[in-house]
Every structure is written in C-alpha cells, then in structure tokens.
Tab-separated table of C-alpha atoms in Angstrom:
chain	number	residue	atom	x	y	z
A	1478	UNK	CA	-1.762	5.688	52.000
A	1479	UNK	CA	1.479	6.072	50.348
A	1480	UNK	CA	2.055	2.186	50.139
A	1481	UNK	CA	-2.017	1.920	48.684
A	1482	UNK	CA	-1.327	4.995	46.088
A	1483	UNK	CA	2.189	3.273	44.635
A	1484	UNK	CA	0.844	-0.108	44.220
A	1485	UNK	CA	-1.926	1.047	42.305
A	1486	UNK	CA	0.354	2.935	40.272
A	1487	UNK	CA	2.409	0.567	39.939
A	1488	UNK	CA	-0.287	-1.591	38.977
A	1489	UNK	CA	-2.194	0.378	36.250
A	1490	UNK	CA	1.301	0.619	35.262
A	1491	UNK	CA	2.411	-2.622	34.511
A	1492	UNK	CA	-1.268	-3.833	32.831
A	1493	UNK	CA	-2.137	-6.260	31.793
A	1494	UNK	CA	-1.950	-5.765	27.774
A	1495	UNK	CA	-4.536	-8.246	27.222
A	1496	UNK	CA	-7.270	-5.208	28.699
A	1497	UNK	CA	-5.475	-3.123	26.309
A	1498	UNK	CA	-6.644	-5.657	23.385
A	1499	UNK	CA	-9.895	-5.569	25.214
A	1500	UNK	CA	-10.509	-2.358	25.174
A	1501	UNK	CA	-9.198	-1.655	21.269
A	1502	UNK	CA	-11.588	-4.392	20.146
A	1503	UNK	CA	-14.483	-3.163	21.698
A	1504	UNK	CA	-13.327	0.511	20.761
A	1505	UNK	CA	-13.423	-0.547	16.429
A	1506	UNK	CA	-16.274	-3.490	17.298
A	1507	UNK	CA	-18.846	-0.715	18.642
A	1508	UNK	CA	-19.200	1.128	15.790
A	1509	UNK	CA	-20.429	-2.073	13.437
A	1510	UNK	CA	-23.171	-1.914	15.301
A	1511	UNK	CA	-23.780	2.043	16.254
A	1512	UNK	CA	-22.575	3.622	13.422
A	1513	UNK	CA	-22.092	7.145	14.249
A	1514	UNK	CA	-20.973	8.112	10.887
A	1515	UNK	CA	-18.373	11.039	11.866
A	1516	UNK	CA	-17.906	14.207	10.209
A	1517	UNK	CA	-14.990	14.190	7.266
A	1518	UNK	CA	-13.264	16.718	5.468
A	1519	UNK	CA	-11.785	15.569	1.533
A	1520	UNK	CA	-8.109	16.390	2.396
A	1521	UNK	CA	-6.424	17.974	-1.656
A	1522	UNK	CA	-4.465	15.216	-2.193
A	1523	UNK	CA	-7.771	13.152	-2.139
A	1524	UNK	CA	-9.402	16.272	-4.000
A	1525	UNK	CA	-6.415	15.995	-6.593
A	1526	UNK	CA	-6.885	12.392	-6.991
A	1527	UNK	CA	-10.679	12.442	-7.712
A	1528	UNK	CA	-10.033	15.646	-10.011
A	1529	UNK	CA	-7.621	14.280	-12.283
A	1530	UNK	CA	-9.779	11.317	-13.491
A	1531	UNK	CA	-13.379	13.494	-14.106
A	1532	UNK	CA	-11.009	15.842	-15.680
A	1533	UNK	CA	-10.964	12.628	-18.363
A	1534	UNK	CA	-13.242	12.949	-21.014
A	1535	UNK	CA	-16.222	9.999	-20.996
A	1536	UNK	CA	-14.891	6.374	-22.159
A	1537	UNK	CA	-11.210	7.443	-21.604
A	1538	UNK	CA	-9.130	4.508	-21.358
A	1539	UNK	CA	-7.265	3.867	-17.439
A	1540	UNK	CA	-4.349	1.724	-16.494
A	1541	UNK	CA	-4.686	0.166	-13.066
A	1542	UNK	CA	-1.864	-1.659	-11.497
A	1543	UNK	CA	-3.082	-3.678	-8.258
A	1544	UNK	CA	-0.335	-4.152	-6.722
A	1545	UNK	CA	-1.955	-5.602	-3.085
A	1546	UNK	CA	-2.750	-8.641	-1.257
A	1547	UNK	CA	-4.598	-9.844	1.034
A	1548	UNK	CA	-3.133	-8.444	4.045
A	1549	UNK	CA	-3.606	-5.007	2.823
A	1550	UNK	CA	-7.397	-5.457	1.926
A	1551	UNK	CA	-9.056	-3.540	4.708
A	1552	UNK	CA	-7.488	-0.485	3.190
A	1553	UNK	CA	-6.658	-0.525	-0.588
A	1554	UNK	CA	-9.572	-3.377	-1.356
A	1555	UNK	CA	-12.843	-0.403	-0.488
A	1556	UNK	CA	-10.408	1.941	-2.346
A	1557	UNK	CA	-10.130	0.005	-5.825
A	1558	UNK	CA	-13.901	-0.041	-5.176
A	1559	UNK	CA	-14.458	3.145	-5.155
A	1560	UNK	CA	-11.995	3.794	-7.864
A	1561	UNK	CA	-13.629	1.346	-10.576
A	1562	UNK	CA	-17.246	3.470	-9.117
A	1563	UNK	CA	-15.994	6.840	-10.769
A	1564	UNK	CA	-14.190	5.036	-13.314
A	1565	UNK	CA	-17.056	3.265	-14.386
A	1566	UNK	CA	-19.675	6.430	-13.669
A	1567	UNK	CA	-17.722	7.736	-16.848
A	1568	UNK	CA	-17.697	4.279	-18.899
A	1569	UNK	CA	-14.017	3.880	-18.876
A	1570	UNK	CA	-12.142	1.164	-20.185
A	1571	UNK	CA	-9.920	0.236	-17.929
A	1572	UNK	CA	-7.043	-2.397	-18.515
A	1573	UNK	CA	-5.358	-3.545	-14.997
A	1574	UNK	CA	-2.747	-5.277	-14.432
A	1575	UNK	CA	-0.885	-6.485	-11.429
A	1576	UNK	CA	3.385	-7.244	-10.163
A	1577	UNK	CA	2.217	-8.592	-7.118
A	1578	UNK	CA	1.329	-12.305	-7.894
A	1579	UNK	CA	-1.715	-11.695	-5.029
A	1580	UNK	CA	-2.855	-8.436	-7.441
A	1581	UNK	CA	-5.262	-10.341	-10.314
A	1582	UNK	CA	-7.621	-11.904	-7.676
A	1583	UNK	CA	-8.014	-9.066	-5.843
A	1584	UNK	CA	-8.651	-6.877	-8.631
A	1585	UNK	CA	-11.243	-9.309	-10.462
A	1586	UNK	CA	-13.197	-9.530	-7.502
A	1587	UNK	CA	-13.382	-5.948	-7.338
A	1588	UNK	CA	-14.285	-5.606	-10.863
A	1589	UNK	CA	-16.924	-8.946	-10.961
A	1590	UNK	CA	-18.494	-6.670	-7.702
A	1591	UNK	CA	-18.424	-3.211	-9.414
A	1592	UNK	CA	-17.685	-3.300	-13.243
A	1593	UNK	CA	-19.675	-6.392	-14.192
A	1594	UNK	CA	-22.394	-6.707	-11.003
A	1595	UNK	CA	-23.586	-2.497	-11.242
A	1596	UNK	CA	-22.341	-1.267	-14.228
A	1597	UNK	CA	-22.498	-4.782	-17.040
A	1598	UNK	CA	-19.136	-4.065	-18.179
A	1599	UNK	CA	-18.252	-6.768	-20.571
A	1600	UNK	CA	-14.822	-8.505	-20.493
A	1601	UNK	CA	-12.637	-7.375	-23.017
A	1602	UNK	CA	-14.081	-4.722	-24.114
A	1603	UNK	CA	-14.911	-2.505	-21.907
A	1604	UNK	CA	-11.958	-4.345	-19.256
A	1605	UNK	CA	-9.339	-6.917	-19.003
A	1606	UNK	CA	-6.862	-8.552	-16.266
A	1607	UNK	CA	-3.871	-8.749	-17.595
A	1608	UNK	CA	-3.027	-10.939	-14.006
A	1609	UNK	CA	0.845	-10.773	-12.955
A	1610	UNK	CA	4.156	-10.344	-14.816
A	1611	UNK	CA	6.655	-11.159	-12.694
A	1612	UNK	CA	9.994	-8.421	-12.937
A	1613	UNK	CA	9.384	-5.138	-10.593
A	1614	UNK	CA	11.095	-2.670	-12.291
A	1615	UNK	CA	11.941	-4.245	-15.067
A	1616	UNK	CA	8.684	-5.015	-16.073
A	1617	UNK	CA	7.513	-1.182	-15.498
A	1618	UNK	CA	10.314	-0.824	-17.399
A	1619	UNK	CA	9.601	-2.798	-20.165
A	1620	UNK	CA	5.798	-1.763	-20.070
A	1621	UNK	CA	6.863	1.700	-21.574
A	1622	UNK	CA	8.407	0.339	-24.620
A	1623	UNK	CA	5.781	-2.687	-24.830
A	1624	UNK	CA	2.384	-3.506	-22.705
A	1625	UNK	CA	1.711	-6.206	-25.176
A	1626	UNK	CA	5.304	-7.744	-24.817
A	1627	UNK	CA	4.966	-7.727	-21.353
A	1628	UNK	CA	1.848	-9.550	-20.679
A	1629	UNK	CA	1.164	-11.534	-23.915
A	1630	UNK	CA	-1.628	-13.651	-22.310
A	1631	UNK	CA	-4.037	-12.079	-19.776
A	1632	UNK	CA	-5.194	-13.437	-15.935
A	1633	UNK	CA	-7.118	-16.939	-17.348
A	1634	UNK	CA	-4.441	-17.700	-20.134
A	1635	UNK	CA	-5.934	-15.948	-23.445
A	1636	UNK	CA	-3.758	-14.468	-26.134
A	1637	UNK	CA	-4.102	-10.421	-25.723
A	1638	UNK	CA	-4.848	-10.612	-29.779
A	1639	UNK	CA	-8.223	-11.963	-29.353
A	1640	UNK	CA	-9.022	-9.242	-26.425
A	1641	UNK	CA	-10.274	-6.492	-28.601
A	1642	UNK	CA	-9.693	-3.577	-26.022
A	1643	UNK	CA	-6.114	-4.869	-26.091
A	1644	UNK	CA	-5.651	-3.512	-30.026
A	1645	UNK	CA	-5.477	0.249	-28.810
A	1646	UNK	CA	-2.913	-0.495	-26.027
A	1647	UNK	CA	1.113	-0.192	-26.831
A	1648	UNK	CA	2.484	1.245	-23.840
A	1649	UNK	CA	1.997	3.997	-21.776
A	1650	UNK	CA	1.138	6.734	-23.866
A	1651	UNK	CA	-2.260	4.258	-24.484
A	1652	UNK	CA	-3.050	5.916	-21.190
A	1653	UNK	CA	-3.766	9.309	-20.227
A	1654	UNK	CA	-3.207	7.977	-16.453
A	1655	UNK	CA	-2.237	5.596	-14.794
A	1656	UNK	CA	-3.298	4.601	-11.253
A	1657	UNK	CA	-1.355	2.641	-8.646
A	1658	UNK	CA	-3.197	0.156	-5.889
A	1659	UNK	CA	0.083	-0.276	-3.987
A	1660	UNK	CA	0.599	-1.721	-0.578
A	1661	UNK	CA	4.685	-1.603	-0.962
A	1662	UNK	CA	7.345	-2.906	-2.819
A	1663	UNK	CA	6.693	-3.159	-6.447
A	1664	UNK	CA	4.770	0.012	-6.705
A	1665	UNK	CA	3.819	3.599	-6.167
A	1666	UNK	CA	7.674	4.474	-5.406
A	1667	UNK	CA	8.196	2.084	-8.023
A	1668	UNK	CA	6.533	4.075	-10.609
A	1669	UNK	CA	8.046	7.182	-9.606
A	1670	UNK	CA	11.482	6.236	-10.045
A	1671	UNK	CA	11.449	4.212	-13.145
A	1672	UNK	CA	8.184	5.310	-15.331
A	1673	UNK	CA	6.936	8.449	-14.142
A	1674	UNK	CA	9.398	11.014	-14.729
A	1675	UNK	CA	10.754	8.805	-17.693
A	1676	UNK	CA	7.803	7.766	-20.216
A	1677	UNK	CA	5.724	11.095	-18.874
A	1678	UNK	CA	3.208	9.321	-16.606
A	1679	UNK	CA	0.151	10.978	-14.980
A	1680	UNK	CA	0.574	8.923	-11.906
A	1681	UNK	CA	-2.657	8.485	-9.206
A	1682	UNK	CA	-1.368	6.603	-5.862
A	1683	UNK	CA	-3.718	4.329	-3.637
A	1684	UNK	CA	-1.856	3.212	-0.826
A	1685	UNK	CA	-2.385	2.269	2.680
A	1686	UNK	CA	-1.858	4.824	5.746
A	1687	UNK	CA	1.809	3.058	6.449
A	1688	UNK	CA	2.829	4.571	3.185
A	1689	UNK	CA	1.721	8.580	3.547
A	1690	UNK	CA	5.402	9.303	5.615
A	1691	UNK	CA	7.094	8.188	1.235
A	1692	UNK	CA	4.451	8.851	-0.720
A	1693	UNK	CA	3.955	12.709	0.646
A	1694	UNK	CA	7.410	13.434	-0.700
A	1695	UNK	CA	6.408	12.219	-4.226
A	1696	UNK	CA	2.168	14.015	-3.734
A	1697	UNK	CA	5.113	17.122	-2.966
A	1698	UNK	CA	6.669	17.112	-5.702
A	1699	UNK	CA	4.535	16.828	-8.007
A	1700	UNK	CA	5.515	13.472	-9.296
A	1701	UNK	CA	2.300	11.789	-7.944
A	1702	UNK	CA	-0.951	13.934	-8.993
A	1703	UNK	CA	-2.839	12.515	-6.215
A	1704	UNK	CA	-2.967	10.220	-3.549
A	1705	UNK	CA	-5.907	8.737	-1.377
A	1706	UNK	CA	-4.220	6.969	1.627
A	1707	UNK	CA	-5.882	4.358	4.260
A	1708	UNK	CA	-9.596	4.565	5.205
A	1709	UNK	CA	-9.424	7.687	5.949
A	1710	UNK	CA	-8.298	8.975	1.968
A	1711	UNK	CA	-10.941	6.258	0.813
A	1712	UNK	CA	-13.820	7.572	2.898
A	1713	UNK	CA	-12.777	11.010	1.513
A	1714	UNK	CA	-12.718	9.993	-1.807
A	1715	UNK	CA	-16.311	8.060	-1.623
A	1716	UNK	CA	-17.383	10.645	0.063
A	1717	UNK	CA	-16.608	12.575	-3.165
A	1718	UNK	CA	-18.115	10.081	-5.902
A	1719	UNK	CA	-20.795	10.455	-3.623
A	1720	UNK	CA	-21.044	6.649	-2.363
A	1721	UNK	CA	-19.759	6.093	1.052
A	1722	UNK	CA	-19.415	2.407	1.272
A	1723	UNK	CA	-16.809	-0.202	2.950
A	1724	UNK	CA	-14.201	3.107	4.243
A	1725	UNK	CA	-16.700	5.271	5.614
A	1726	UNK	CA	-18.024	2.844	7.709
A	1727	UNK	CA	-15.080	1.620	8.657
A	1728	UNK	CA	-13.713	5.430	9.808
A	1729	UNK	CA	-15.957	5.164	12.836
A	1730	UNK	CA	-14.174	2.248	14.371
A	1731	UNK	CA	-10.833	3.129	14.149
A	1732	UNK	CA	-11.394	7.028	15.155
A	1733	UNK	CA	-12.966	5.313	18.540
A	1734	UNK	CA	-9.948	2.900	18.465
A	1735	UNK	CA	-7.520	6.002	17.922
A	1736	UNK	CA	-9.374	7.780	20.808
A	1737	UNK	CA	-8.511	4.646	23.316
A	1738	UNK	CA	-4.743	4.352	22.018
A	1739	UNK	CA	-4.264	8.203	22.670
A	1740	UNK	CA	-5.879	7.709	26.084
A	1741	UNK	CA	-3.895	4.266	26.959
A	1742	UNK	CA	-0.882	6.734	25.919
A	1743	UNK	CA	-1.560	9.512	28.206
A	1744	UNK	CA	-2.266	7.427	31.147
A	1745	UNK	CA	0.432	4.856	30.454
A	1746	UNK	CA	2.699	8.499	30.879
A	1747	UNK	CA	0.843	9.833	34.489
A	1748	UNK	CA	0.330	6.309	36.072
A	1749	UNK	CA	4.263	6.212	34.842
A	1750	UNK	CA	5.652	9.052	35.921
A	1751	UNK	CA	3.340	8.872	39.140
A	1752	UNK	CA	4.795	5.361	40.023
A	1753	UNK	CA	8.305	6.733	39.883
A	1754	UNK	CA	7.669	9.551	42.588
A	1755	UNK	CA	5.972	7.863	45.043
A	1756	UNK	CA	8.982	4.960	44.530
A	1757	UNK	CA	11.267	8.276	44.723
B	682	UNK	CA	-20.861	-24.344	-0.110
B	683	UNK	CA	-19.844	-20.743	0.736
B	684	UNK	CA	-21.007	-20.906	4.141
B	685	UNK	CA	-18.248	-23.773	4.342
B	686	UNK	CA	-15.164	-21.819	2.706
B	687	UNK	CA	-16.633	-18.601	4.913
B	688	UNK	CA	-16.656	-20.391	8.322
B	689	UNK	CA	-13.162	-22.289	7.706
B	690	UNK	CA	-11.921	-18.696	6.892
B	691	UNK	CA	-13.035	-16.938	10.706
B	692	UNK	CA	-11.901	-19.679	12.281
B	693	UNK	CA	-8.898	-19.538	10.732
B	694	UNK	CA	-9.023	-15.794	11.780
B	695	UNK	CA	-10.270	-16.571	15.211
B	696	UNK	CA	-7.298	-19.354	15.824
B	697	UNK	CA	-4.695	-16.662	14.695
B	698	UNK	CA	-6.618	-13.138	17.106
B	699	UNK	CA	-6.393	-16.623	20.116
B	700	UNK	CA	-2.502	-15.271	20.078
B	701	UNK	CA	-3.317	-12.447	21.648
B	702	UNK	CA	-4.271	-14.360	25.021
B	703	UNK	CA	-1.799	-16.571	24.281
B	704	UNK	CA	0.717	-18.764	22.610
B	705	UNK	CA	-1.407	-22.046	21.060
B	706	UNK	CA	-1.815	-24.938	19.211
B	707	UNK	CA	-4.513	-22.898	17.197
B	708	UNK	CA	-2.998	-20.182	16.007
B	709	UNK	CA	0.694	-22.346	15.305
B	710	UNK	CA	-1.848	-24.293	13.313
B	711	UNK	CA	-3.318	-21.121	11.356
B	712	UNK	CA	0.036	-19.737	10.768
B	713	UNK	CA	1.693	-22.637	9.267
B	714	UNK	CA	-1.100	-23.461	7.127
B	715	UNK	CA	-1.127	-19.834	5.904
B	716	UNK	CA	2.873	-19.982	4.920
B	717	UNK	CA	1.580	-23.206	3.158
B	718	UNK	CA	-0.873	-21.331	1.431
B	719	UNK	CA	0.477	-18.743	0.232
B	720	UNK	CA	3.424	-21.089	-0.562
B	721	UNK	CA	1.930	-23.019	-2.707
B	722	UNK	CA	-0.781	-20.310	-4.288
B	723	UNK	CA	2.871	-18.087	-5.167
B	724	UNK	CA	4.649	-21.634	-7.246
B	725	UNK	CA	1.029	-22.219	-9.212
B	726	UNK	CA	0.751	-17.932	-10.466
B	727	UNK	CA	4.411	-18.113	-10.995
B	728	UNK	CA	4.098	-21.267	-13.231
B	729	UNK	CA	1.125	-20.511	-15.130
B	730	UNK	CA	1.166	-16.840	-15.578
B	731	UNK	CA	5.124	-16.427	-16.030
B	732	UNK	CA	7.129	-19.383	-16.855
B	733	UNK	CA	5.014	-21.009	-19.399
B	734	UNK	CA	3.540	-18.079	-21.336
B	735	UNK	CA	6.989	-16.169	-21.387
B	736	UNK	CA	9.433	-18.666	-21.437
B	737	UNK	CA	8.168	-22.330	-22.449
B	738	UNK	CA	5.336	-21.460	-24.783
B	739	UNK	CA	8.226	-19.283	-26.758
B	740	UNK	CA	10.512	-21.645	-26.589
B	741	UNK	CA	8.692	-24.880	-27.387
B	742	UNK	CA	6.813	-22.742	-30.176
B	743	UNK	CA	9.998	-22.188	-31.656
B	744	UNK	CA	9.602	-18.375	-31.834
B	745	UNK	CA	12.416	-17.072	-29.352
B	746	UNK	CA	15.488	-18.917	-29.420
B	747	UNK	CA	17.457	-15.863	-27.032
B	748	UNK	CA	15.087	-17.507	-24.070
B	749	UNK	CA	16.969	-19.884	-23.900
B	750	UNK	CA	19.574	-17.970	-22.173
B	751	UNK	CA	17.534	-16.833	-19.426
B	752	UNK	CA	16.390	-20.871	-19.478
B	753	UNK	CA	20.224	-22.035	-19.031
B	754	UNK	CA	20.340	-19.105	-16.406
B	755	UNK	CA	17.401	-19.838	-14.663
B	756	UNK	CA	18.543	-23.617	-14.017
B	757	UNK	CA	21.877	-22.507	-12.491
B	758	UNK	CA	20.072	-21.889	-9.623
B	759	UNK	CA	19.068	-24.588	-8.822
B	760	UNK	CA	22.849	-25.840	-8.633
B	761	UNK	CA	22.484	-24.325	-5.156
B	762	UNK	CA	21.143	-27.594	-3.931
B	763	UNK	CA	24.693	-29.291	-4.602
B	764	UNK	CA	27.776	-27.881	-3.347
B	765	UNK	CA	30.155	-28.966	-6.352
B	766	UNK	CA	27.865	-26.885	-9.203
B	767	UNK	CA	26.759	-24.076	-6.664
B	768	UNK	CA	28.516	-21.335	-7.964
B	769	UNK	CA	27.786	-21.850	-11.509
B	770	UNK	CA	24.555	-20.184	-9.421
B	771	UNK	CA	26.722	-16.690	-9.421
B	772	UNK	CA	26.024	-16.178	-12.556
B	773	UNK	CA	22.732	-16.094	-12.367
B	774	UNK	CA	22.872	-13.678	-9.476
B	775	UNK	CA	25.704	-11.729	-11.236
B	776	UNK	CA	23.219	-11.179	-14.377
B	777	UNK	CA	20.438	-10.352	-12.198
B	778	UNK	CA	22.495	-8.179	-9.638
B	779	UNK	CA	23.838	-6.191	-12.475
B	780	UNK	CA	21.045	-5.676	-13.843
B	781	UNK	CA	18.850	-4.398	-10.937
B	782	UNK	CA	21.641	-2.029	-9.689
B	783	UNK	CA	22.419	-0.500	-13.321
B	784	UNK	CA	18.193	0.062	-12.594
B	785	UNK	CA	18.486	1.353	-9.250
B	786	UNK	CA	20.699	3.896	-9.904
B	787	UNK	CA	18.824	5.454	-12.633
B	788	UNK	CA	15.753	5.196	-10.962
B	789	UNK	CA	17.330	6.725	-7.695
B	790	UNK	CA	18.447	9.839	-9.938
B	791	UNK	CA	15.661	10.169	-12.167
B	792	UNK	CA	13.200	9.765	-9.618
B	793	UNK	CA	14.294	10.910	-5.950
B	794	UNK	CA	17.247	12.899	-6.113
B	795	UNK	CA	16.825	15.067	-9.346
B	796	UNK	CA	13.113	15.421	-8.411
B	797	UNK	CA	12.874	15.790	-5.041
B	798	UNK	CA	15.488	18.837	-4.778
B	799	UNK	CA	13.924	20.717	-7.528
B	800	UNK	CA	10.482	20.252	-5.061
B	801	UNK	CA	12.436	21.728	-2.188
B	802	UNK	CA	13.910	24.950	-3.861
B	803	UNK	CA	10.333	26.470	-3.324
B	804	UNK	CA	9.654	30.194	-2.236
B	805	UNK	CA	10.194	30.793	1.884
B	806	UNK	CA	6.283	32.099	1.837
B	807	UNK	CA	4.335	31.076	-0.979
B	808	UNK	CA	2.183	33.939	-2.662
B	809	UNK	CA	-0.958	32.058	-2.988
B	810	UNK	CA	-0.845	30.820	0.266
B	811	UNK	CA	-0.571	34.288	2.070
B	812	UNK	CA	-3.480	35.441	-0.541
B	813	UNK	CA	-6.057	32.215	1.018
B	814	UNK	CA	-5.066	33.106	4.319
B	815	UNK	CA	-6.125	36.514	3.550
B	816	UNK	CA	-9.145	36.387	1.882
B	817	UNK	CA	-10.461	32.922	4.139
B	818	UNK	CA	-8.571	32.996	7.479
B	819	UNK	CA	-8.639	30.265	9.018
B	820	UNK	CA	-6.982	26.843	10.278
B	821	UNK	CA	-6.413	24.885	7.192
B	822	UNK	CA	-5.560	28.331	5.605
B	823	UNK	CA	-3.016	29.460	7.911
B	824	UNK	CA	-1.527	25.260	7.485
B	825	UNK	CA	-1.332	26.033	4.023
B	826	UNK	CA	0.402	29.474	4.459
B	827	UNK	CA	2.660	27.579	7.114
B	828	UNK	CA	3.580	24.522	3.948
B	829	UNK	CA	6.909	26.238	2.699
B	830	UNK	CA	8.693	27.489	6.080
B	831	UNK	CA	8.419	24.600	7.438
B	832	UNK	CA	9.240	22.781	4.041
B	833	UNK	CA	12.526	25.161	3.872
B	834	UNK	CA	13.922	25.135	7.634
B	835	UNK	CA	13.379	21.358	7.701
B	836	UNK	CA	15.152	21.052	4.466
B	837	UNK	CA	17.712	23.073	6.288
B	838	UNK	CA	18.020	22.104	9.667
B	839	UNK	CA	17.492	18.120	8.904
B	840	UNK	CA	20.943	18.594	6.389
B	841	UNK	CA	22.677	19.894	9.444
B	842	UNK	CA	21.612	17.496	10.939
B	843	UNK	CA	23.639	14.384	9.359
B	844	UNK	CA	26.622	17.149	8.436
B	845	UNK	CA	28.674	15.337	10.851
B	846	UNK	CA	32.022	16.879	9.580
B	847	UNK	CA	31.711	19.776	11.846
B	848	UNK	CA	30.934	19.560	16.106
B	849	UNK	CA	26.951	20.378	16.382
B	850	UNK	CA	27.888	23.093	18.895
B	851	UNK	CA	26.340	26.815	19.120
B	852	UNK	CA	24.246	28.000	16.782
B	853	UNK	CA	25.286	25.447	14.194
B	854	UNK	CA	24.306	22.637	17.168
B	855	UNK	CA	21.008	23.787	18.280
B	856	UNK	CA	20.141	24.516	14.096
B	857	UNK	CA	21.078	20.104	14.047
B	858	UNK	CA	18.757	20.063	17.138
B	859	UNK	CA	15.769	21.267	15.008
B	860	UNK	CA	16.589	19.127	12.435
B	861	UNK	CA	16.289	16.201	15.438
B	862	UNK	CA	12.883	17.409	16.564
B	863	UNK	CA	11.647	17.295	13.058
B	864	UNK	CA	13.049	14.337	12.827
B	865	UNK	CA	10.920	13.227	15.509
B	866	UNK	CA	8.052	14.526	14.267
B	867	UNK	CA	8.457	12.678	11.378
B	868	UNK	CA	9.015	9.231	12.811
B	869	UNK	CA	6.075	10.173	15.322
B	870	UNK	CA	4.086	10.353	12.191
B	871	UNK	CA	5.090	7.731	10.685
B	872	UNK	CA	4.060	5.205	13.677
B	873	UNK	CA	0.700	7.227	13.876
B	874	UNK	CA	-0.223	6.094	9.984
B	875	UNK	CA	1.221	2.043	11.208
B	876	UNK	CA	-1.596	2.343	13.779
B	877	UNK	CA	-4.000	3.194	11.437
B	878	UNK	CA	-3.150	0.440	9.394
B	879	UNK	CA	-3.293	-1.903	12.114
B	880	UNK	CA	-6.960	-0.305	13.114
B	881	UNK	CA	-7.874	-0.836	9.682
B	882	UNK	CA	-7.004	-4.289	9.715
B	883	UNK	CA	-8.688	-5.180	12.823
B	884	UNK	CA	-12.300	-3.501	11.751
B	885	UNK	CA	-11.510	-5.681	8.465
B	886	UNK	CA	-11.280	-8.710	10.372
B	887	UNK	CA	-14.404	-7.974	13.226
B	888	UNK	CA	-16.894	-6.865	9.974
B	889	UNK	CA	-15.930	-9.950	8.580
B	890	UNK	CA	-16.605	-12.136	11.211
B	891	UNK	CA	-20.431	-9.912	12.464
B	892	UNK	CA	-20.992	-9.928	8.742
B	893	UNK	CA	-20.186	-11.616	6.789
B	894	UNK	CA	-19.819	-15.026	8.689
B	895	UNK	CA	-22.454	-14.110	11.522
B	896	UNK	CA	-24.484	-12.338	9.772
B	897	UNK	CA	-24.785	-9.424	12.697
B	898	UNK	CA	-25.403	-6.858	10.590
C-alpha cells in the first residue's frame, strides 16, 4: 500500500512537462471557441490613461511612440489599436515615431486598420508615421529641441517639409501628451529618465504585463500619468472606450491559463511533500 | 497570395511550437530563418531610415560637412575586422561610452533618484484614503488605505535589509526579515506578470492559427 502511494505521488511529482503544456494549450484555447466574457473592473492606472486623453480638446495633436515589435504584438498591438480608437473618436491628429526598428510597420498596420479603415484619416493631414530613428536616449533628448531635426524624413522617405501636419510640430511642446507603447529598451523608462521631467511632458504608457513592477513606481510618483499594462490593461481600456476587441477576447483564455498554472503549482507542492513524507 | 503568406507564418509558428514536444529539424529551421530575416530587416531599416537621411544625403548635398566626423568614427568601428588597426575602433567606442555614461547619470539622477525619493516621502496615513474607506467600506477602498503604510514600512525595511554595515540581529534583523519578505513578494509579483505576458503570446498565436489561417472562429 505504502509502495503504491509512494509511486503514485512520485509519478505525479515527476509528470512529463508535455502534459503541462497540453493542459495550458487547452485551457488558453478553449475560450477561443466558447467565449465566456469574465467580468472586469477598470483599474485606476487605466482610468487615468483614459481620462487624460478624454480631457484633451477634440482635434488635439498627440505624439505616439511605437516602441515594440512582433514579439510583443500580442499585448501591445491591441492597445495600439484601442488608443487610436479613442484618438480618432476625438478627431485627434497623431504624429507617430519609433525608437525600435520594428515599430514603424506595427504602427502602419494599426493606422491602416483604425485611422484609415474606420475613420477615413488622410496621411500627412490627420496622421503621420515618421518611422524609426537610431540613437535611443540621444534621440529622445534631441526631440526636446527639434523633432524636425531628429526625423528629417517620414517612414516612406518624404521630407517632412512636404507633410502639412508637420508644419505645426517643433518639439515636445507641440503636444499636450506623449503616449509611449513600450516593449522594453528604449521605452517608457528612458522617456521618464531623460525627457519627462526635463521637458515637462505629460507621459502615458502602454506596456506588456512584464513591465508592471518597473513602471508602477513611475505611476505612483506621477511621472507617468496613466498606464495600460498587458492584456488585462488593454481589456479594461477597451471597456472604457466602449469598444471591446482583441484584449477583451484574450482575457478569458489568459484567465483560464492562469487557473491551470495555479492548480499545477498547488498540486506540484502537495505531491512533492506527499512524496517526501512517504519516502521518509 | 495573402493565404500563401499566412500559411508560411502558420507553418513557422507550428515549427516553433514543435519544440515543446522535443527538439527537431523543423524548429531549428524556423529559428534560423527568424534570426536571418530579423537581422536583414534591421540592416535595411537602418540603411534607409538612418544612414541615408541622417548622414549620406546631407553629406552628398553639401549641407552638413561636420557629419564627416561621425562618418569617420563609424568607419573606425569596422577596423575591428583588421587586427593591425583594430585599436582605432576604441576611439569610436570612447565617444559612445562617454556620451551614454553622461546621459545615463543625468537621466538616473533626474528621473529615478530625486523623483522616486520624493514620491516615497508620503504620510503614513492618507486622509483622502481614510475618507474613501469611511464613505464606501470595501476591499478596494481598504487596499487604497493600505497603500501609504505599505510604501513607508516597505521602504524602511528594504533599505534596512540592504544596509550591511550592521549585523542583522534583534529588532534590526527583524526589520531586515520583513524587508526580505517584501522583496520576495515583489519578485513573485514580477514573475506572475511574466507568466501573464507568456500566456498572452500563446493566446495570440492560437488566435492567429484558428482565425486568420484556418478561419475556424
């Protein structure tokens, strides 16, 4: 009996990890076909993000920095789309830049989907994609002096003197708010360190969940005025703008995935101690 | 044509996922393909978005001759391929390290040190949080109320933990232990958020496979 118990506990404690992968796959995939729509409550950083943008007058010009890549598309692209939804609803003009080489195509896709596809925005008049610029922190500081000098041409190679929207752009002072969609370095942390205080910028951040521990300190110190973090932040924001989309859909799957992981952690510990006790 | 590209993307996703079962040639192929394409993409973007508009075009137009300095420093970086003159690349590295060190010091002092210390100097009890808790007692208002005490106590205890000039014994040791506990909670929360990000990546790929590729949903 004891041997049976021991082997049973040990067998579960040493379960092939591929069974764990399969369980997580099923848990995350199940709500794709059977959406549940778990309730959510917008958190304060998300409400602040929404309120800062909502308080701007219609037609304001905002600066959007798309510092992410396909590797973080899962969390940040839905946020990018939702941010453009709110901006376009308020007829805001959007000037986009990127400090990541992979940022401009992500921005372009989001613009095409929302600004052009749903709101009929015109390139160069309602929005512009200035593309990528190498230099990281140096570019951030340079933009405080002159964005025109930091980005002499847009993503498509057009000199910015030929882009009507850029006539009114000089530096950070030309924008009431800077939104940084930040996957890592360079991103929100560097904007806080090098530009937020120095140029007195109202900074909003959209970031993956993994950045929460780092950016929460900046939100608490009000260096970041509002924050969207991960799929959860994106889903809460989509609820606030009244446009539930990709993030809201992903929340069910992620919640189920978390439940499975928590169960595995609990069972793993139980079987570990059970195995230890029986072997003793 | 779109379907072909989507199928290629789906095949690459499945090839990467196949590693979860065990290492195999499909995974290796997809991994190398990704590294190659990503490197090529960065080179092209850097050339058209950085090198041409910021260096080559102004130089050839004769508008900014001082750009010869970064051009020469850039060329020096390639001297690393030739052992006899590799030392020249140190000049370029010296400029890069010097510039970024200077920037980093200012950034850290302005953005992190001063503002974070200021933000940590909060009253132990927030009157606003007390009012909210009194008018609407509940879990979230209680957690709001607990924010300031946690910041103050956590700040002190974690600083005590990192102060090694005094032995961690007695009351001092207890404070350091509380600091250790809070750090562990912080690391746990950080790891939890990392897991959340990985779940999001998995969901995104499943959504892509089921929606854009197979049109099942």
